[in-house]
mmCIF file of N, CA and C in Angstrom:
data_model
loop_
_atom_site.group_PDB
_atom_site.id
_atom_site.type_symbol
_atom_site.label_atom_id
_atom_site.label_comp_id
_atom_site.label_asym_id
_atom_site.label_seq_id
_atom_site.Cartn_x
_atom_site.Cartn_y
_atom_site.Cartn_z
ATOM 1 N N MET A 1 1.954 130.819 76.599
ATOM 2 C CA MET A 1 0.856 130.906 75.092
ATOM 3 C C MET A 1 0.152 132.209 76.372
ATOM 4 N N LEU A 2 -0.587 132.543 75.230
ATOM 5 C CA LEU A 2 -1.883 133.407 75.604
ATOM 6 C C LEU A 2 -3.242 132.980 75.251
ATOM 7 N N VAL A 3 -4.542 132.969 76.608
ATOM 8 C CA VAL A 3 -5.629 132.874 75.978
ATOM 9 C C VAL A 3 -6.326 134.244 75.767
ATOM 10 N N VAL A 4 -7.241 134.643 75.090
ATOM 11 C CA VAL A 4 -7.658 135.846 75.307
ATOM 12 C C VAL A 4 -9.170 135.246 75.287
ATOM 13 N N ASP A 5 -9.898 135.511 75.461
ATOM 14 C CA ASP A 5 -11.433 135.886 75.767
ATOM 15 C C ASP A 5 -12.050 136.277 76.668
ATOM 16 N N ASP A 6 -13.423 136.660 76.408
ATOM 17 C CA ASP A 6 -13.903 137.505 77.626
ATOM 18 C C ASP A 6 -14.354 136.669 78.846
ATOM 19 N N GLU A 7 -14.688 135.429 78.229
ATOM 20 C CA GLU A 7 -15.842 134.736 79.103
ATOM 21 C C GLU A 7 -14.989 133.660 80.255
ATOM 22 N N PRO A 8 -14.739 134.728 81.767
ATOM 23 C CA PRO A 8 -13.683 133.964 82.582
ATOM 24 C C PRO A 8 -13.423 132.776 82.407
ATOM 25 N N ALA A 9 -14.288 131.464 81.906
ATOM 26 C CA ALA A 9 -14.552 130.158 82.187
ATOM 27 C C ALA A 9 -14.083 129.727 80.992
ATOM 28 N N ILE A 10 -14.010 130.109 80.325
ATOM 29 C CA ILE A 10 -13.787 129.962 78.799
ATOM 30 C C ILE A 10 -11.980 129.537 79.541
ATOM 31 N N ARG A 11 -11.610 130.875 79.902
ATOM 32 C CA ARG A 11 -9.905 131.318 79.607
ATOM 33 C C ARG A 11 -9.501 130.289 80.584
ATOM 34 N N MET A 12 -10.666 129.871 82.345
ATOM 35 C CA MET A 12 -9.733 129.376 83.066
ATOM 36 C C MET A 12 -9.895 127.637 82.428
ATOM 37 N N LEU A 13 -10.323 127.060 82.019
ATOM 38 C CA LEU A 13 -10.849 126.309 80.650
ATOM 39 C C LEU A 13 -9.622 125.667 80.386
ATOM 40 N N CYS A 14 -9.541 126.544 79.768
ATOM 41 C CA CYS A 14 -8.009 126.255 78.678
ATOM 42 C C CYS A 14 -6.846 126.387 79.404
ATOM 43 N N ARG A 15 -6.675 127.635 80.460
ATOM 44 C CA ARG A 15 -5.775 127.609 81.120
ATOM 45 C C ARG A 15 -5.183 126.360 82.016
ATOM 46 N N LEU A 16 -5.861 125.629 82.919
ATOM 47 C CA LEU A 16 -6.147 124.329 83.404
ATOM 48 C C LEU A 16 -5.696 123.364 83.017
ATOM 49 N N ASN A 17 -6.470 123.190 81.929
ATOM 50 C CA ASN A 17 -5.943 122.024 81.014
ATOM 51 C C ASN A 17 -4.462 122.180 80.024
ATOM 52 N N LEU A 18 -4.188 123.555 79.734
ATOM 53 C CA LEU A 18 -3.102 123.508 79.012
ATOM 54 C C LEU A 18 -1.866 123.635 79.787
ATOM 55 N N GLU A 19 -1.935 123.819 81.318
ATOM 56 C CA GLU A 19 -0.794 123.988 82.277
ATOM 57 C C GLU A 19 -0.774 122.155 82.450
ATOM 58 N N LEU A 20 -1.992 121.490 82.313
ATOM 59 C CA LEU A 20 -1.473 119.892 82.920
ATOM 60 C C LEU A 20 -0.795 119.749 81.605
ATOM 61 N N GLU A 21 -0.850 120.041 80.614
ATOM 62 C CA GLU A 21 -0.537 119.634 79.446
ATOM 63 C C GLU A 21 1.394 120.068 79.322
ATOM 64 N N GLY A 22 1.355 120.850 80.463
ATOM 65 C CA GLY A 22 3.209 121.624 80.500
ATOM 66 C C GLY A 22 3.187 123.030 79.857
ATOM 67 N N PHE A 23 2.416 123.617 79.515
ATOM 68 C CA PHE A 23 2.081 124.738 78.705
ATOM 69 C C PHE A 23 2.303 125.940 80.363
ATOM 70 N N ARG A 24 2.710 126.699 79.722
ATOM 71 C CA ARG A 24 2.942 128.131 80.244
ATOM 72 C C ARG A 24 1.813 128.963 80.023
ATOM 73 N N VAL A 25 0.412 129.596 80.729
ATOM 74 C CA VAL A 25 -0.353 129.850 80.205
ATOM 75 C C VAL A 25 -0.938 131.731 80.802
ATOM 76 N N LEU A 26 -1.150 132.592 79.695
ATOM 77 C CA LEU A 26 -0.979 133.171 80.507
ATOM 78 C C LEU A 26 -2.580 133.868 80.014
ATOM 79 N N GLU A 27 -3.031 134.662 80.759
ATOM 80 C CA GLU A 27 -5.049 134.924 80.006
ATOM 81 C C GLU A 27 -4.946 136.897 80.046
ATOM 82 N N ALA A 28 -5.920 136.706 78.800
ATOM 83 C CA ALA A 28 -6.749 138.109 78.882
ATOM 84 C C ALA A 28 -8.002 138.383 78.721
ATOM 85 N N GLY A 29 -8.704 139.007 79.315
ATOM 86 C CA GLY A 29 -10.326 138.841 78.750
ATOM 87 C C GLY A 29 -10.834 140.232 78.094
ATOM 88 N N SER A 30 -9.880 141.105 77.660
ATOM 89 C CA SER A 30 -9.762 141.673 76.663
ATOM 90 C C SER A 30 -8.881 142.088 75.378
ATOM 91 N N LEU A 31 -9.084 143.102 74.162
ATOM 92 C CA LEU A 31 -8.065 142.782 73.244
ATOM 93 C C LEU A 31 -6.751 144.387 74.242
ATOM 94 N N ALA A 32 -7.161 144.720 74.778
ATOM 95 C CA ALA A 32 -6.378 145.620 75.341
ATOM 96 C C ALA A 32 -5.417 144.712 75.589
ATOM 97 N N ALA A 33 -5.911 144.675 77.556
ATOM 98 C CA ALA A 33 -5.275 143.255 78.066
ATOM 99 C C ALA A 33 -4.007 142.709 77.388
ATOM 100 N N ALA A 34 -4.158 141.810 76.353
ATOM 101 C CA ALA A 34 -4.151 141.255 75.591
ATOM 102 C C ALA A 34 -2.948 141.842 74.748
ATOM 103 N N ARG A 35 -3.463 142.973 74.246
ATOM 104 C CA ARG A 35 -1.832 143.922 73.391
ATOM 105 C C ARG A 35 -1.279 144.226 74.579
ATOM 106 N N SER A 36 -1.627 144.342 76.138
ATOM 107 C CA SER A 36 -0.306 144.910 76.840
ATOM 108 C C SER A 36 1.365 143.860 77.379
ATOM 109 N N ILE A 37 0.119 142.394 77.852
ATOM 110 C CA ILE A 37 0.830 141.072 77.922
ATOM 111 C C ILE A 37 2.018 140.909 76.291
ATOM 112 N N LEU A 38 1.112 140.992 75.458
ATOM 113 C CA LEU A 38 2.460 140.516 74.094
ATOM 114 C C LEU A 38 3.334 142.411 73.532
ATOM 115 N N ASP A 39 3.186 143.371 74.258
ATOM 116 C CA ASP A 39 4.112 144.064 74.534
ATOM 117 C C ASP A 39 5.245 143.645 75.529
ATOM 118 N N ALA A 40 4.597 143.044 76.447
ATOM 119 C CA ALA A 40 6.002 142.676 77.586
ATOM 120 C C ALA A 40 6.362 141.494 78.044
ATOM 121 N N GLU A 41 5.658 140.523 77.095
ATOM 122 C CA GLU A 41 6.503 138.959 77.096
ATOM 123 C C GLU A 41 5.714 137.934 75.838
ATOM 124 N N PRO A 42 7.163 137.491 75.598
ATOM 125 C CA PRO A 42 7.284 136.418 74.506
ATOM 126 C C PRO A 42 5.848 135.642 74.676
ATOM 127 N N VAL A 43 5.419 135.648 73.560
ATOM 128 C CA VAL A 43 4.020 134.453 72.979
ATOM 129 C C VAL A 43 4.511 133.992 72.101
ATOM 130 N N ALA A 44 4.411 132.525 72.445
ATOM 131 C CA ALA A 44 4.525 132.089 71.626
ATOM 132 C C ALA A 44 3.571 131.276 70.559
ATOM 133 N N VAL A 45 2.383 131.060 71.624
ATOM 134 C CA VAL A 45 0.777 130.409 70.528
ATOM 135 C C VAL A 45 -0.244 131.465 71.453
ATOM 136 N N LEU A 46 -0.740 131.597 70.278
ATOM 137 C CA LEU A 46 -2.176 133.295 70.639
ATOM 138 C C LEU A 46 -2.936 131.809 70.515
ATOM 139 N N LEU A 47 -3.956 132.180 71.660
ATOM 140 C CA LEU A 47 -5.233 132.076 71.323
ATOM 141 C C LEU A 47 -6.526 132.558 71.811
ATOM 142 N N VAL A 48 -6.981 133.406 70.789
ATOM 143 C CA VAL A 48 -8.089 134.494 71.195
ATOM 144 C C VAL A 48 -9.809 134.493 70.272
ATOM 145 N N ASP A 49 -10.181 134.656 71.084
ATOM 146 C CA ASP A 49 -11.621 134.590 70.642
ATOM 147 C C ASP A 49 -11.992 135.921 69.721
ATOM 148 N N VAL A 50 -13.293 135.303 68.596
ATOM 149 C CA VAL A 50 -12.422 136.239 67.855
ATOM 150 C C VAL A 50 -14.237 137.704 67.838
ATOM 151 N N HIS A 51 -15.018 137.127 68.772
ATOM 152 C CA HIS A 51 -16.031 138.125 69.079
ATOM 153 C C HIS A 51 -15.636 138.696 70.400
ATOM 154 N N LEU A 52 -14.589 139.264 70.880
ATOM 155 C CA LEU A 52 -14.839 140.548 72.484
ATOM 156 C C LEU A 52 -15.172 141.316 72.773
ATOM 157 N N GLY A 53 -15.594 141.537 73.763
ATOM 158 C CA GLY A 53 -16.199 142.534 74.170
ATOM 159 C C GLY A 53 -15.729 144.487 73.764
ATOM 160 N N ASP A 54 -14.614 144.378 74.067
ATOM 161 C CA ASP A 54 -13.566 145.448 72.634
ATOM 162 C C ASP A 54 -12.940 145.423 71.605
ATOM 163 N N GLY A 55 -13.398 144.585 70.692
ATOM 164 C CA GLY A 55 -13.126 144.209 69.210
ATOM 165 C C GLY A 55 -13.618 143.137 68.737
ATOM 166 N N ASP A 56 -12.588 142.732 67.890
ATOM 167 C CA ASP A 56 -12.643 141.609 67.152
ATOM 168 C C ASP A 56 -12.006 140.943 67.405
ATOM 169 N N GLY A 57 -10.701 139.327 67.646
ATOM 170 C CA GLY A 57 -9.842 138.916 67.696
ATOM 171 C C GLY A 57 -9.505 138.306 66.884
ATOM 172 N N ARG A 58 -9.793 138.949 65.592
ATOM 173 C CA ARG A 58 -9.825 139.364 63.436
ATOM 174 C C ARG A 58 -8.414 140.329 63.872
ATOM 175 N N ASP A 59 -9.138 141.305 64.604
ATOM 176 C CA ASP A 59 -7.949 142.709 63.728
ATOM 177 C C ASP A 59 -7.058 142.902 65.081
ATOM 178 N N LEU A 60 -6.690 141.561 66.500
ATOM 179 C CA LEU A 60 -5.484 141.591 66.947
ATOM 180 C C LEU A 60 -4.445 140.259 65.884
ATOM 181 N N ALA A 61 -5.198 139.602 65.519
ATOM 182 C CA ALA A 61 -3.901 138.542 64.927
ATOM 183 C C ALA A 61 -3.679 139.251 63.671
ATOM 184 N N ARG A 62 -4.262 140.547 63.029
ATOM 185 C CA ARG A 62 -4.113 140.957 61.485
ATOM 186 C C ARG A 62 -2.547 141.335 62.412
ATOM 187 N N GLU A 63 -2.890 142.577 63.761
ATOM 188 C CA GLU A 63 -1.433 143.126 64.014
ATOM 189 C C GLU A 63 -0.613 142.872 63.923
ATOM 190 N N LEU A 64 -0.635 141.566 64.595
ATOM 191 C CA LEU A 64 0.763 140.446 64.797
ATOM 192 C C LEU A 64 1.716 140.174 63.905
ATOM 193 N N ALA A 65 0.854 140.274 62.947
ATOM 194 C CA ALA A 65 1.127 139.372 61.320
ATOM 195 C C ALA A 65 2.250 140.402 60.895
ATOM 196 N N GLY A 66 2.680 140.786 61.257
ATOM 197 C CA GLY A 66 3.903 141.736 60.751
ATOM 198 C C GLY A 66 4.926 141.913 61.479
ATOM 199 N N ARG A 67 4.378 141.285 62.542
ATOM 200 C CA ARG A 67 5.834 141.648 63.658
ATOM 201 C C ARG A 67 6.752 140.663 63.247
ATOM 202 N N ASP A 68 7.547 140.377 63.937
ATOM 203 C CA ASP A 68 8.586 139.567 64.367
ATOM 204 C C ASP A 68 8.962 138.832 65.342
ATOM 205 N N GLY A 69 9.419 137.401 65.226
ATOM 206 C CA GLY A 69 8.565 136.672 65.839
ATOM 207 C C GLY A 69 7.619 136.426 66.869
ATOM 208 N N ALA A 70 6.341 136.910 65.801
ATOM 209 C CA ALA A 70 4.916 136.880 66.511
ATOM 210 C C ALA A 70 4.106 134.960 66.403
ATOM 211 N N PRO A 71 3.095 135.311 67.092
ATOM 212 C CA PRO A 71 3.136 134.317 67.762
ATOM 213 C C PRO A 71 2.451 133.727 66.972
ATOM 214 N N ARG A 72 2.699 132.231 66.869
ATOM 215 C CA ARG A 72 1.299 131.375 66.303
ATOM 216 C C ARG A 72 0.016 131.373 66.162
ATOM 217 N N ILE A 73 -1.204 131.507 65.590
ATOM 218 C CA ILE A 73 -2.383 132.092 65.792
ATOM 219 C C ILE A 73 -3.467 131.128 66.341
ATOM 220 N N ALA A 74 -4.491 130.703 66.788
ATOM 221 C CA ALA A 74 -5.607 129.989 66.627
ATOM 222 C C ALA A 74 -6.801 130.947 66.844
ATOM 223 N N LEU A 75 -7.899 130.945 66.113
ATOM 224 C CA LEU A 75 -9.334 132.421 67.206
ATOM 225 C C LEU A 75 -10.431 130.972 66.814
ATOM 226 N N LEU A 76 -10.440 131.411 68.087
ATOM 227 C CA LEU A 76 -12.007 130.722 68.401
ATOM 228 C C LEU A 76 -13.223 131.453 68.205
ATOM 229 N N THR A 77 -13.779 130.833 68.339
ATOM 230 C CA THR A 77 -15.379 131.145 67.702
ATOM 231 C C THR A 77 -16.755 130.092 68.265
ATOM 232 N N GLY A 78 -17.598 130.643 68.415
ATOM 233 C CA GLY A 78 -18.923 130.524 68.838
ATOM 234 C C GLY A 78 -19.857 130.702 67.858
ATOM 235 N N THR A 79 -20.023 131.652 67.285
ATOM 236 C CA THR A 79 -21.407 131.699 66.839
ATOM 237 C C THR A 79 -21.554 131.378 65.395
ATOM 238 N N TYR A 80 -20.322 130.956 64.355
ATOM 239 C CA TYR A 80 -20.425 130.920 63.195
ATOM 240 C C TYR A 80 -19.007 129.992 62.614
ATOM 241 N N GLU A 81 -18.698 129.475 61.625
ATOM 242 C CA GLU A 81 -17.662 128.960 60.767
ATOM 243 C C GLU A 81 -17.257 130.427 59.421
ATOM 244 N N LEU A 82 -15.889 130.317 59.722
ATOM 245 C CA LEU A 82 -14.890 131.684 59.772
ATOM 246 C C LEU A 82 -14.380 130.265 58.349
ATOM 247 N N GLN A 83 -15.260 131.521 57.316
ATOM 248 C CA GLN A 83 -14.063 131.179 55.949
ATOM 249 C C GLN A 83 -13.178 131.381 55.534
ATOM 250 N N GLU A 84 -12.121 130.823 55.548
ATOM 251 C CA GLU A 84 -10.665 130.680 54.956
ATOM 252 C C GLU A 84 -10.242 132.755 54.536
ATOM 253 N N HIS A 85 -10.947 132.956 54.274
ATOM 254 C CA HIS A 85 -10.556 134.660 53.831
ATOM 255 C C HIS A 85 -10.811 135.512 54.837
ATOM 256 N N GLU A 86 -11.823 134.553 56.061
ATOM 257 C CA GLU A 86 -12.110 135.909 57.209
ATOM 258 C C GLU A 86 -11.339 135.021 57.813
ATOM 259 N N ARG A 87 -9.638 134.671 58.670
ATOM 260 C CA ARG A 87 -9.312 134.031 59.476
ATOM 261 C C ARG A 87 -8.343 135.430 59.563
ATOM 262 N N ALA A 88 -8.083 136.143 58.760
ATOM 263 C CA ALA A 88 -7.092 137.133 59.183
ATOM 264 C C ALA A 88 -6.306 136.202 59.916
ATOM 265 N N GLY A 89 -5.468 135.732 58.285
ATOM 266 C CA GLY A 89 -3.946 134.612 58.349
ATOM 267 C C GLY A 89 -3.898 134.024 60.357
ATOM 268 N N ALA A 90 -4.875 133.578 60.827
ATOM 269 C CA ALA A 90 -4.532 132.353 61.722
ATOM 270 C C ALA A 90 -4.827 130.838 61.609
ATOM 271 N N GLU A 91 -3.290 130.755 62.026
ATOM 272 C CA GLU A 91 -3.583 129.046 61.139
ATOM 273 C C GLU A 91 -4.268 128.033 61.994
ATOM 274 N N ALA A 92 -5.316 128.407 62.680
ATOM 275 C CA ALA A 92 -6.187 127.363 63.291
ATOM 276 C C ALA A 92 -7.313 127.541 64.163
ATOM 277 N N LEU A 93 -8.441 127.434 63.421
ATOM 278 C CA LEU A 93 -10.126 127.745 64.038
ATOM 279 C C LEU A 93 -10.447 126.422 64.769
ATOM 280 N N ILE A 94 -10.718 127.248 66.165
ATOM 281 C CA ILE A 94 -11.483 126.023 66.978
ATOM 282 C C ILE A 94 -12.581 126.939 67.091
ATOM 283 N N GLU A 95 -13.362 126.155 67.204
ATOM 284 C CA GLU A 95 -15.306 125.884 67.585
ATOM 285 C C GLU A 95 -15.657 125.960 68.571
ATOM 286 N N LYS A 96 -16.604 126.929 69.403
ATOM 287 C CA LYS A 96 -16.513 126.652 70.286
ATOM 288 C C LYS A 96 -18.051 125.868 70.054
ATOM 289 N N PRO A 97 -18.637 124.553 71.349
ATOM 290 C CA PRO A 97 -17.893 124.220 71.585
ATOM 291 C C PRO A 97 -16.596 123.333 71.894
ATOM 292 N N PHE A 98 -15.533 123.726 72.208
ATOM 293 C CA PHE A 98 -14.137 122.585 71.616
ATOM 294 C C PHE A 98 -14.575 121.090 72.998
ATOM 295 N N THR A 99 -13.457 120.212 72.391
ATOM 296 C CA THR A 99 -13.338 119.216 72.747
ATOM 297 C C THR A 99 -12.222 119.824 73.610
ATOM 298 N N LEU A 100 -11.423 118.871 75.176
ATOM 299 C CA LEU A 100 -10.204 119.149 76.274
ATOM 300 C C LEU A 100 -9.514 118.484 74.823
ATOM 301 N N VAL A 101 -9.651 117.775 73.914
ATOM 302 C CA VAL A 101 -8.695 117.035 73.011
ATOM 303 C C VAL A 101 -8.256 117.650 71.798
ATOM 304 N N GLU A 102 -9.545 118.067 71.204
ATOM 305 C CA GLU A 102 -9.531 119.285 69.857
ATOM 306 C C GLU A 102 -8.435 120.741 70.772
ATOM 307 N N LEU A 103 -9.203 120.792 71.489
ATOM 308 C CA LEU A 103 -7.906 122.409 72.034
ATOM 309 C C LEU A 103 -6.641 122.028 72.518
ATOM 310 N N VAL A 104 -5.957 120.351 72.817
ATOM 311 C CA VAL A 104 -4.905 120.136 73.472
ATOM 312 C C VAL A 104 -3.976 119.995 71.927
ATOM 313 N N SER A 105 -4.584 119.749 71.146
ATOM 314 C CA SER A 105 -3.798 118.855 70.068
ATOM 315 C C SER A 105 -3.872 119.884 69.064
ATOM 316 N N THR A 106 -4.358 121.081 68.691
ATOM 317 C CA THR A 106 -4.303 122.113 68.232
ATOM 318 C C THR A 106 -3.267 123.016 68.662
ATOM 319 N N VAL A 107 -2.923 122.700 69.860
ATOM 320 C CA VAL A 107 -2.138 123.942 70.915
ATOM 321 C C VAL A 107 -0.641 122.932 70.711
ATOM 322 N N ARG A 108 -0.911 122.299 70.497
ATOM 323 C CA ARG A 108 0.202 121.605 70.299
ATOM 324 C C ARG A 108 1.113 121.205 68.764
ATOM 325 N N ARG A 109 -0.097 121.660 67.658
ATOM 326 C CA ARG A 109 0.549 121.512 66.487
ATOM 327 C C ARG A 109 0.736 122.825 66.038
ATOM 328 N N LEU A 110 0.406 123.823 66.816
ATOM 329 C CA LEU A 110 0.516 125.351 67.124
ATOM 330 C C LEU A 110 1.937 125.117 67.515
ATOM 331 N N ALA A 111 2.494 124.508 68.499
ATOM 332 C CA ALA A 111 3.244 124.932 69.082
ATOM 333 C C ALA A 111 4.736 124.665 68.625
ATOM 334 N N GLY A 112 4.563 123.399 67.762
ATOM 335 C CA GLY A 112 5.314 122.657 67.078
ATOM 336 C C GLY A 112 6.513 122.358 67.752
ATOM 337 N N ASP A 113 8.538 122.715 67.399
ATOM 338 C CA ASP A 113 9.361 122.508 68.026
ATOM 339 C C ASP A 113 9.327 123.895 69.628
ATOM 340 N N VAL A 114 8.401 124.388 69.760
ATOM 341 C CA VAL A 114 8.875 125.445 71.186
ATOM 342 C C VAL A 114 8.372 124.856 71.752
ATOM 343 N N ASP A 115 9.298 124.861 72.847
ATOM 344 C CA ASP A 115 9.009 124.512 73.906
ATOM 345 C C ASP A 115 8.175 124.488 75.063
ATOM 346 N N SER A 116 7.049 123.453 75.605
ATOM 347 C CA SER A 116 6.317 123.871 76.568
ATOM 348 C C SER A 116 6.514 124.387 77.683
ATOM 349 N N SER A 117 7.019 124.037 78.219
ATOM 350 C CA SER A 117 7.686 125.516 79.234
ATOM 351 C C SER A 117 7.607 127.058 79.038
ATOM 352 N N MET A 118 7.133 127.803 77.858
ATOM 353 C CA MET A 118 7.371 128.590 77.094
ATOM 354 C C MET A 118 5.480 128.740 77.477
ATOM 355 N N THR A 119 5.825 130.200 76.987
ATOM 356 C CA THR A 119 4.396 130.676 76.391
ATOM 357 C C THR A 119 3.619 130.712 75.401
#
């Protein structure tokens, strides 16, 4: 899985807790870094912040929507509640601050039958 957030503390919190649950977690601090990782590695689940320093995470979600084997996507947001039409096709929304139970349960739901040792 890939966690994209421009706040290092949020990325670390997600990575450490999801790794404890058996997930392999990659991190990116920008949309540019996320695109590089997505071009190089298969990613089953993507957690992406809506507001990033170099753009809007919903743009990345829209880009991925047309790809074969696109990851399942959850948007992270701390600024406002997104209406359904603003979610860019993401399957889940995680509002900051979130609980670890919420994070893990959302990722497990999105991962579904995907082997948790995958990203």
